[in-house]
Amino acid sequence: MRNVSLRQLRSMLAIARRGTVAHAARDLYLTGPAVTLQIRQLEEEVGLPLFDRTSAGMLPTEAGRALIETAAKVEGLLSECADRLAALKGLDAGHVSIGVVSTAKYFAPRAIAAFAQMHPGIETSLLVGNRLEILEALRTHRADIVLMGRPPADIDLVHALLGPHPLVVIAHPDHPLAAAKAIPRESLHGQTFLLRETGSGTRTAFEGFLAEALGLAAGLRFSEMGSNETIKQAVMAGLGVAFLSGHTIGAELESGRLAVLDVVGTPVMREWFVVRRADRTPSPSTAAFERFVTDRVADFLPEIQRFLRGGTATRPAG
């Protein structure tokens, strides 16, 4: 692979990210034929096909996935080197790629904006996705650092606690249980719960909540939805109740469009973490963001305490 070029690797990463040559070419400010040529030359050098051309787009082969992982590491090392060189020049410069789980997008942009004001020479990029997508970005080095809930156990990570993360049961303000206090969990029987997708941090916490109440799940109906926004709109339309992060509903609580149900055992308390890979030395810009968010994130977390009526907080094991 002595003749492999950075342009070829970047073309491959762009296609893997965007799915088509046309979209990748626009991202790279190249023509479609130029990108196609880069991939053809790369496949000739490797001696294996790197993409399957399908109706759903270009999907990496096993060889392609191996090369994509290597290309992402190369890009990460080059970015890290650029940051170090900038630091040696005494410049407040560099770049940090920040991954954020979708539940954290309600406070993370404000924290990033404040960081950018403090360090105007450092460029930031923001990647928002569900838990699985953000973990994949961490694995493939597309994200330098991540804001999320429970850190995974299958990646060697460095993580720091940021602050508490309450999860609550929400309903339309006219719901029959909205004005009740210390609602027994059994009173939720017959309710339709609107849930995030399997594997999301919120869904995992809800499953733990159900596990603590024997027989509760059997008396509930469930409807899965792909985003917090969709769930909130559905609850406001009266389609059911939901178990969501308290940090996603601040505006709706302020305006009276949603209510927190005072269910015994809630809020379920989890934590926010800032996470990065342990096998990669943080660049000066990444280290600066890590220090900033660890020190200042409490300034940006939505305040919902006054909307809670004294449910007993619980912390799931693990």
Short mmCIF file of C-alpha atoms in Angstrom, two decimals:
data_model
loop_
_atom_site.label_atom_id
_atom_site.label_comp_id
_atom_site.label_asym_id
_atom_site.label_seq_id
_atom_site.Cartn_x
_atom_site.Cartn_y
_atom_site.Cartn_z
CA MET A 1 0.00 0.00 0.00
CA ARG A 2 2.94 2.29 -0.56
CA ASN A 3 1.15 4.22 -3.30
CA VAL A 4 -2.02 4.95 -1.32
CA SER A 5 -2.65 8.70 -1.09
CA LEU A 6 -4.48 10.88 1.40
CA ARG A 7 -6.83 12.00 -1.36
CA GLN A 8 -7.82 8.40 -2.00
CA LEU A 9 -8.42 7.75 1.69
CA ARG A 10 -10.46 10.93 2.03
CA SER A 11 -12.55 10.00 -0.99
CA MET A 12 -13.24 6.63 0.60
CA LEU A 13 -14.23 8.18 3.94
CA ALA A 14 -16.55 10.64 2.20
CA ILE A 15 -18.33 7.87 0.26
CA ALA A 16 -18.68 5.75 3.41
CA ARG A 17 -20.14 8.75 5.24
CA ARG A 18 -22.48 9.97 2.48
CA GLY A 19 -23.33 6.75 0.62
CA THR A 20 -22.91 8.01 -2.95
CA VAL A 21 -20.12 9.32 -5.16
CA ALA A 22 -22.13 12.43 -6.02
CA HIS A 23 -22.61 13.48 -2.39
CA ALA A 24 -19.00 12.65 -1.54
CA ALA A 25 -17.77 14.71 -4.48
CA ARG A 26 -19.72 17.75 -3.30
CA ASP A 27 -18.27 17.42 0.19
CA LEU A 28 -14.74 17.19 -1.23
CA TYR A 29 -15.23 19.96 -3.84
CA LEU A 30 -14.34 17.47 -6.58
CA THR A 31 -16.14 16.06 -9.59
CA GLY A 32 -17.85 12.69 -9.49
CA PRO A 33 -15.46 11.15 -12.04
CA ALA A 34 -12.48 12.37 -10.00
CA VAL A 35 -13.77 10.61 -6.87
CA THR A 36 -14.59 7.47 -8.85
CA LEU A 37 -11.02 7.46 -10.20
CA GLN A 38 -9.60 7.75 -6.68
CA ILE A 39 -11.60 4.72 -5.53
CA ARG A 40 -10.72 2.69 -8.64
CA GLN A 41 -7.02 3.38 -8.12
CA LEU A 42 -7.32 2.50 -4.44
CA GLU A 43 -9.04 -0.80 -5.24
CA GLU A 44 -6.29 -1.62 -7.73
CA GLU A 45 -3.64 -0.89 -5.10
CA VAL A 46 -5.38 -2.99 -2.46
CA GLY A 47 -6.36 -5.77 -4.83
CA LEU A 48 -9.86 -6.08 -3.40
CA PRO A 49 -13.24 -4.41 -3.99
CA LEU A 50 -13.88 -1.77 -1.35
CA PHE A 51 -17.55 -1.00 -2.00
CA ASP A 52 -20.61 -2.92 -3.11
CA ARG A 53 -22.66 -0.86 -5.54
CA THR A 54 -26.26 -1.35 -4.43
CA SER A 55 -29.62 0.34 -4.96
CA ALA A 56 -29.27 1.70 -1.42
CA GLY A 57 -25.94 3.33 -2.22
CA MET A 58 -22.32 2.31 -1.96
CA LEU A 59 -21.79 -0.01 1.00
CA PRO A 60 -18.26 -0.86 2.20
CA THR A 61 -17.09 -4.44 1.88
CA GLU A 62 -15.16 -6.16 4.66
CA ALA A 63 -11.94 -4.90 3.08
CA GLY A 64 -13.50 -1.48 2.78
CA ARG A 65 -14.44 -1.37 6.45
CA ALA A 66 -10.88 -2.28 7.43
CA LEU A 67 -9.48 0.49 5.27
CA ILE A 68 -12.07 3.01 6.47
CA GLU A 69 -11.06 2.39 10.08
CA THR A 70 -7.41 2.93 9.17
CA ALA A 71 -8.22 6.05 7.15
CA ALA A 72 -10.14 7.51 10.09
CA LYS A 73 -7.15 6.91 12.36
CA VAL A 74 -4.85 8.62 9.84
CA GLU A 75 -7.14 11.65 9.70
CA GLY A 76 -7.28 11.75 13.48
CA LEU A 77 -3.49 11.62 13.79
CA LEU A 78 -3.06 14.38 11.22
CA SER A 79 -5.58 16.55 13.09
CA GLU A 80 -3.80 15.85 16.37
CA CYS A 81 -0.45 16.75 14.79
CA ALA A 82 -1.86 20.02 13.43
CA ASP A 83 -3.13 20.95 16.89
CA ARG A 84 0.23 20.19 18.47
CA LEU A 85 2.09 22.25 15.89
CA ALA A 86 -0.33 25.13 16.47
CA ALA A 87 0.27 24.85 20.21
CA LEU A 88 4.04 24.92 19.65
CA LYS A 89 3.59 28.16 17.71
CA GLY A 90 1.77 29.63 20.68
CA LEU A 91 -1.52 29.84 18.77
CA ASP A 92 -4.98 29.32 20.18
CA ALA A 93 -5.87 27.13 17.23
CA GLY A 94 -6.89 23.64 16.29
CA HIS A 95 -10.04 21.59 15.82
CA VAL A 96 -12.17 19.38 18.04
CA SER A 97 -14.90 17.07 16.77
CA ILE A 98 -17.62 16.71 19.41
CA GLY A 99 -20.11 13.85 19.41
CA VAL A 100 -23.38 14.35 21.28
CA VAL A 101 -26.17 11.87 21.94
CA SER A 102 -29.48 13.28 20.78
CA THR A 103 -30.79 13.77 24.33
CA ALA A 104 -27.81 16.04 25.09
CA LYS A 105 -28.46 18.32 22.11
CA TYR A 106 -30.75 20.40 24.33
CA PHE A 107 -27.77 21.82 26.23
CA ALA A 108 -24.59 20.85 24.37
CA PRO A 109 -24.77 23.53 21.61
CA ARG A 110 -24.88 26.31 24.21
CA ALA A 111 -21.84 24.83 25.97
CA ILE A 112 -20.00 24.55 22.66
CA ALA A 113 -20.89 28.14 21.75
CA ALA A 114 -19.52 29.37 25.09
CA PHE A 115 -16.33 27.36 24.52
CA ALA A 116 -15.99 28.88 21.05
CA GLN A 117 -16.29 32.39 22.51
CA MET A 118 -13.52 31.60 24.98
CA HIS A 119 -11.32 29.99 22.31
CA PRO A 120 -12.19 31.73 19.02
CA GLY A 121 -9.20 30.19 17.24
CA ILE A 122 -10.36 26.61 17.82
CA GLU A 123 -12.75 25.20 15.23
CA THR A 124 -15.48 22.89 16.47
CA SER A 125 -17.67 20.41 14.64
CA LEU A 126 -20.77 18.84 16.14
CA LEU A 127 -22.05 15.34 15.41
CA VAL A 128 -25.48 14.49 16.85
CA GLY A 129 -26.91 10.97 16.78
CA ASN A 130 -28.43 8.24 18.86
CA ARG A 131 -26.30 6.29 21.29
CA LEU A 132 -25.24 3.62 18.79
CA GLU A 133 -24.30 6.22 16.15
CA ILE A 134 -22.23 8.27 18.58
CA LEU A 135 -20.42 5.19 19.87
CA GLU A 136 -19.59 4.23 16.29
CA ALA A 137 -18.19 7.74 15.71
CA LEU A 138 -16.02 7.27 18.80
CA ARG A 139 -14.83 3.86 17.61
CA THR A 140 -13.94 5.14 14.13
CA HIS A 141 -12.27 8.34 15.40
CA ARG A 142 -14.84 10.62 13.73
CA ALA A 143 -15.51 12.11 17.18
CA ASP A 144 -12.62 13.24 19.38
CA ILE A 145 -14.78 13.55 22.46
CA VAL A 146 -18.37 12.69 23.34
CA LEU A 147 -21.10 13.94 25.68
CA MET A 148 -23.35 11.07 26.68
CA GLY A 149 -24.88 9.06 29.49
CA ARG A 150 -23.65 5.69 30.68
CA PRO A 151 -20.22 5.02 29.07
CA PRO A 152 -19.93 1.68 27.27
CA ALA A 153 -17.89 -1.10 28.82
CA ASP A 154 -16.50 -2.51 25.57
CA ILE A 155 -14.27 0.46 24.66
CA ASP A 156 -11.23 1.56 26.64
CA LEU A 157 -12.27 5.07 27.64
CA VAL A 158 -11.35 8.03 29.78
CA HIS A 159 -14.48 9.64 31.20
CA ALA A 160 -15.39 12.37 33.67
CA LEU A 161 -18.69 12.98 35.44
CA LEU A 162 -20.47 16.14 34.33
CA GLY A 163 -23.65 16.26 36.36
CA PRO A 164 -27.00 14.67 37.24
CA HIS A 165 -29.42 13.56 34.55
CA PRO A 166 -33.03 13.13 35.74
CA LEU A 167 -35.48 10.98 33.76
CA VAL A 168 -39.18 11.54 34.34
CA VAL A 169 -42.64 10.43 33.28
CA ILE A 170 -44.41 13.14 31.27
CA ALA A 171 -47.99 13.62 30.14
CA HIS A 172 -50.37 16.18 28.66
CA PRO A 173 -51.26 18.79 31.33
CA ASP A 174 -54.91 17.62 31.19
CA HIS A 175 -54.01 14.00 31.89
CA PRO A 176 -56.04 12.53 34.80
CA LEU A 177 -52.85 11.88 36.79
CA ALA A 178 -51.26 15.29 36.14
CA ALA A 179 -52.42 16.81 39.43
CA ALA A 180 -51.92 13.68 41.55
CA LYS A 181 -49.11 13.31 44.09
CA ALA A 182 -47.01 10.24 44.92
CA ILE A 183 -48.64 8.20 42.14
CA PRO A 184 -48.19 4.45 42.74
CA ARG A 185 -46.59 2.72 39.80
CA GLU A 186 -49.62 0.43 39.60
CA SER A 187 -51.70 3.48 38.61
CA LEU A 188 -49.86 3.48 35.28
CA HIS A 189 -51.63 0.25 34.25
CA GLY A 190 -53.50 0.79 31.00
CA GLN A 191 -51.31 3.71 29.90
CA THR A 192 -49.67 3.85 26.46
CA PHE A 193 -45.97 4.64 26.81
CA LEU A 194 -44.21 6.34 23.90
CA LEU A 195 -40.61 5.12 23.89
CA ARG A 196 -37.26 5.73 22.22
CA GLU A 197 -35.67 3.00 20.12
CA THR A 198 -34.14 -0.10 21.68
CA GLY A 199 -30.53 0.56 22.69
CA SER A 200 -30.97 4.23 23.51
CA GLY A 201 -29.90 5.34 26.97
CA THR A 202 -33.41 6.53 27.81
CA ARG A 203 -34.96 3.22 26.73
CA THR A 204 -32.44 1.27 28.82
CA ALA A 205 -33.25 3.38 31.89
CA PHE A 206 -36.99 2.84 31.34
CA GLU A 207 -36.48 -0.92 31.10
CA GLY A 208 -34.64 -0.77 34.44
CA PHE A 209 -37.53 1.23 35.90
CA LEU A 210 -39.99 -1.45 34.76
CA ALA A 211 -37.79 -4.24 36.11
CA GLU A 212 -38.07 -2.75 39.60
CA ALA A 213 -41.88 -2.90 39.46
CA LEU A 214 -42.84 -6.54 39.10
CA GLY A 215 -45.73 -7.05 36.71
CA LEU A 216 -45.96 -3.39 35.65
CA ALA A 217 -44.91 -4.01 32.04
CA ALA A 218 -47.78 -6.47 31.53
CA GLY A 219 -50.30 -3.70 32.15
CA LEU A 220 -48.83 -1.18 29.70
CA ARG A 221 -49.04 -0.57 25.98
CA PHE A 222 -45.96 0.61 24.07
CA SER A 223 -45.29 2.62 20.94
CA GLU A 224 -41.73 3.17 19.72
CA MET A 225 -40.67 6.49 18.18
CA GLY A 226 -37.30 7.57 16.82
CA SER A 227 -36.71 10.93 18.46
CA ASN A 228 -37.40 12.97 21.59
CA GLU A 229 -39.13 15.65 19.52
CA THR A 230 -41.57 13.18 17.99
CA ILE A 231 -42.35 11.74 21.41
CA LYS A 232 -42.96 15.19 22.92
CA GLN A 233 -45.29 16.16 20.09
CA ALA A 234 -47.19 12.88 20.48
CA VAL A 235 -47.59 13.39 24.23
CA MET A 236 -48.80 16.94 23.68
CA ALA A 237 -51.34 15.53 21.20
CA GLY A 238 -52.63 13.18 23.89
CA LEU A 239 -51.41 9.94 22.31
CA GLY A 240 -49.87 8.65 25.51
CA VAL A 241 -47.34 9.29 28.24
CA ALA A 242 -43.56 9.01 28.00
CA PHE A 243 -40.39 8.41 29.95
CA LEU A 244 -37.88 11.07 28.89
CA SER A 245 -34.88 13.02 30.04
CA GLY A 246 -35.90 16.02 32.10
CA HIS A 247 -33.28 17.99 30.18
CA THR A 248 -35.26 17.62 26.93
CA ILE A 249 -38.50 19.21 28.17
CA GLY A 250 -37.51 22.49 29.81
CA ALA A 251 -39.24 24.73 27.25
CA GLU A 252 -42.44 22.66 27.26
CA LEU A 253 -42.64 22.69 31.05
CA GLU A 254 -42.10 26.46 31.12
CA SER A 255 -44.92 27.02 28.61
CA GLY A 256 -47.28 24.54 30.27
CA ARG A 257 -47.47 22.24 27.25
CA LEU A 258 -46.25 19.22 29.24
CA ALA A 259 -46.52 18.06 32.84
CA VAL A 260 -44.29 15.79 34.92
CA LEU A 261 -46.19 12.97 36.61
CA ASP A 262 -45.21 12.51 40.26
CA VAL A 263 -44.73 8.74 39.98
CA VAL A 264 -43.17 7.01 42.98
CA GLY A 265 -39.59 6.05 42.11
CA THR A 266 -39.05 9.01 39.80
CA PRO A 267 -37.14 10.95 38.79
CA VAL A 268 -34.75 8.15 37.93
CA MET A 269 -31.33 9.73 38.35
CA ARG A 270 -28.52 9.01 35.95
CA GLU A 271 -25.46 11.07 35.03
CA TRP A 272 -23.92 12.90 32.11
CA PHE A 273 -20.32 12.11 31.17
CA VAL A 274 -17.67 13.53 28.87
CA VAL A 275 -15.90 10.62 27.20
CA ARG A 276 -12.85 10.07 24.96
CA ARG A 277 -10.79 7.12 23.87
CA ALA A 278 -8.01 6.05 26.24
CA ASP A 279 -5.78 4.86 23.39
CA ARG A 280 -5.51 8.30 21.82
CA THR A 281 -3.61 11.23 23.31
CA PRO A 282 -5.98 14.23 23.34
CA SER A 283 -4.94 17.16 21.21
CA PRO A 284 -4.56 20.55 22.95
CA SER A 285 -7.96 21.65 21.60
CA THR A 286 -9.67 18.45 22.75
CA ALA A 287 -8.07 18.75 26.19
CA ALA A 288 -9.22 22.38 26.39
CA PHE A 289 -12.81 21.42 25.58
CA GLU A 290 -12.71 18.57 28.10
CA ARG A 291 -11.57 20.96 30.86
CA PHE A 292 -14.14 23.56 29.89
CA VAL A 293 -17.14 21.25 29.80
CA THR A 294 -16.14 19.50 33.03
CA ASP A 295 -15.92 22.84 34.84
CA ARG A 296 -18.85 24.64 33.25
CA VAL A 297 -21.51 22.19 32.09
CA ALA A 298 -23.72 22.91 35.13
CA ASP A 299 -24.23 26.40 33.68
CA PHE A 300 -25.97 24.91 30.65
CA LEU A 301 -28.08 22.06 32.03
CA PRO A 302 -31.81 22.97 31.97
CA GLU A 303 -33.28 23.58 35.42
CA ILE A 304 -36.41 21.45 35.98
CA GLN A 305 -36.29 20.90 39.75
CA ARG A 306 -39.19 23.24 40.46
CA PHE A 307 -41.44 21.14 38.22
CA LEU A 308 -40.84 18.00 40.29
CA ARG A 309 -43.19 17.36 43.19
CA GLY A 310 -41.10 15.17 45.39
CA GLY A 311 -41.01 11.77 43.73
CA THR A 312 -38.38 9.53 45.33
CA ALA A 313 -35.26 9.59 43.16
CA THR A 314 -33.72 6.25 42.34
CA ARG A 315 -30.43 5.33 40.74
CA PRO A 316 -30.38 2.16 38.64
CA ALA A 317 -27.61 -0.29 39.37
CA GLY A 318 -24.60 0.15 37.05
#
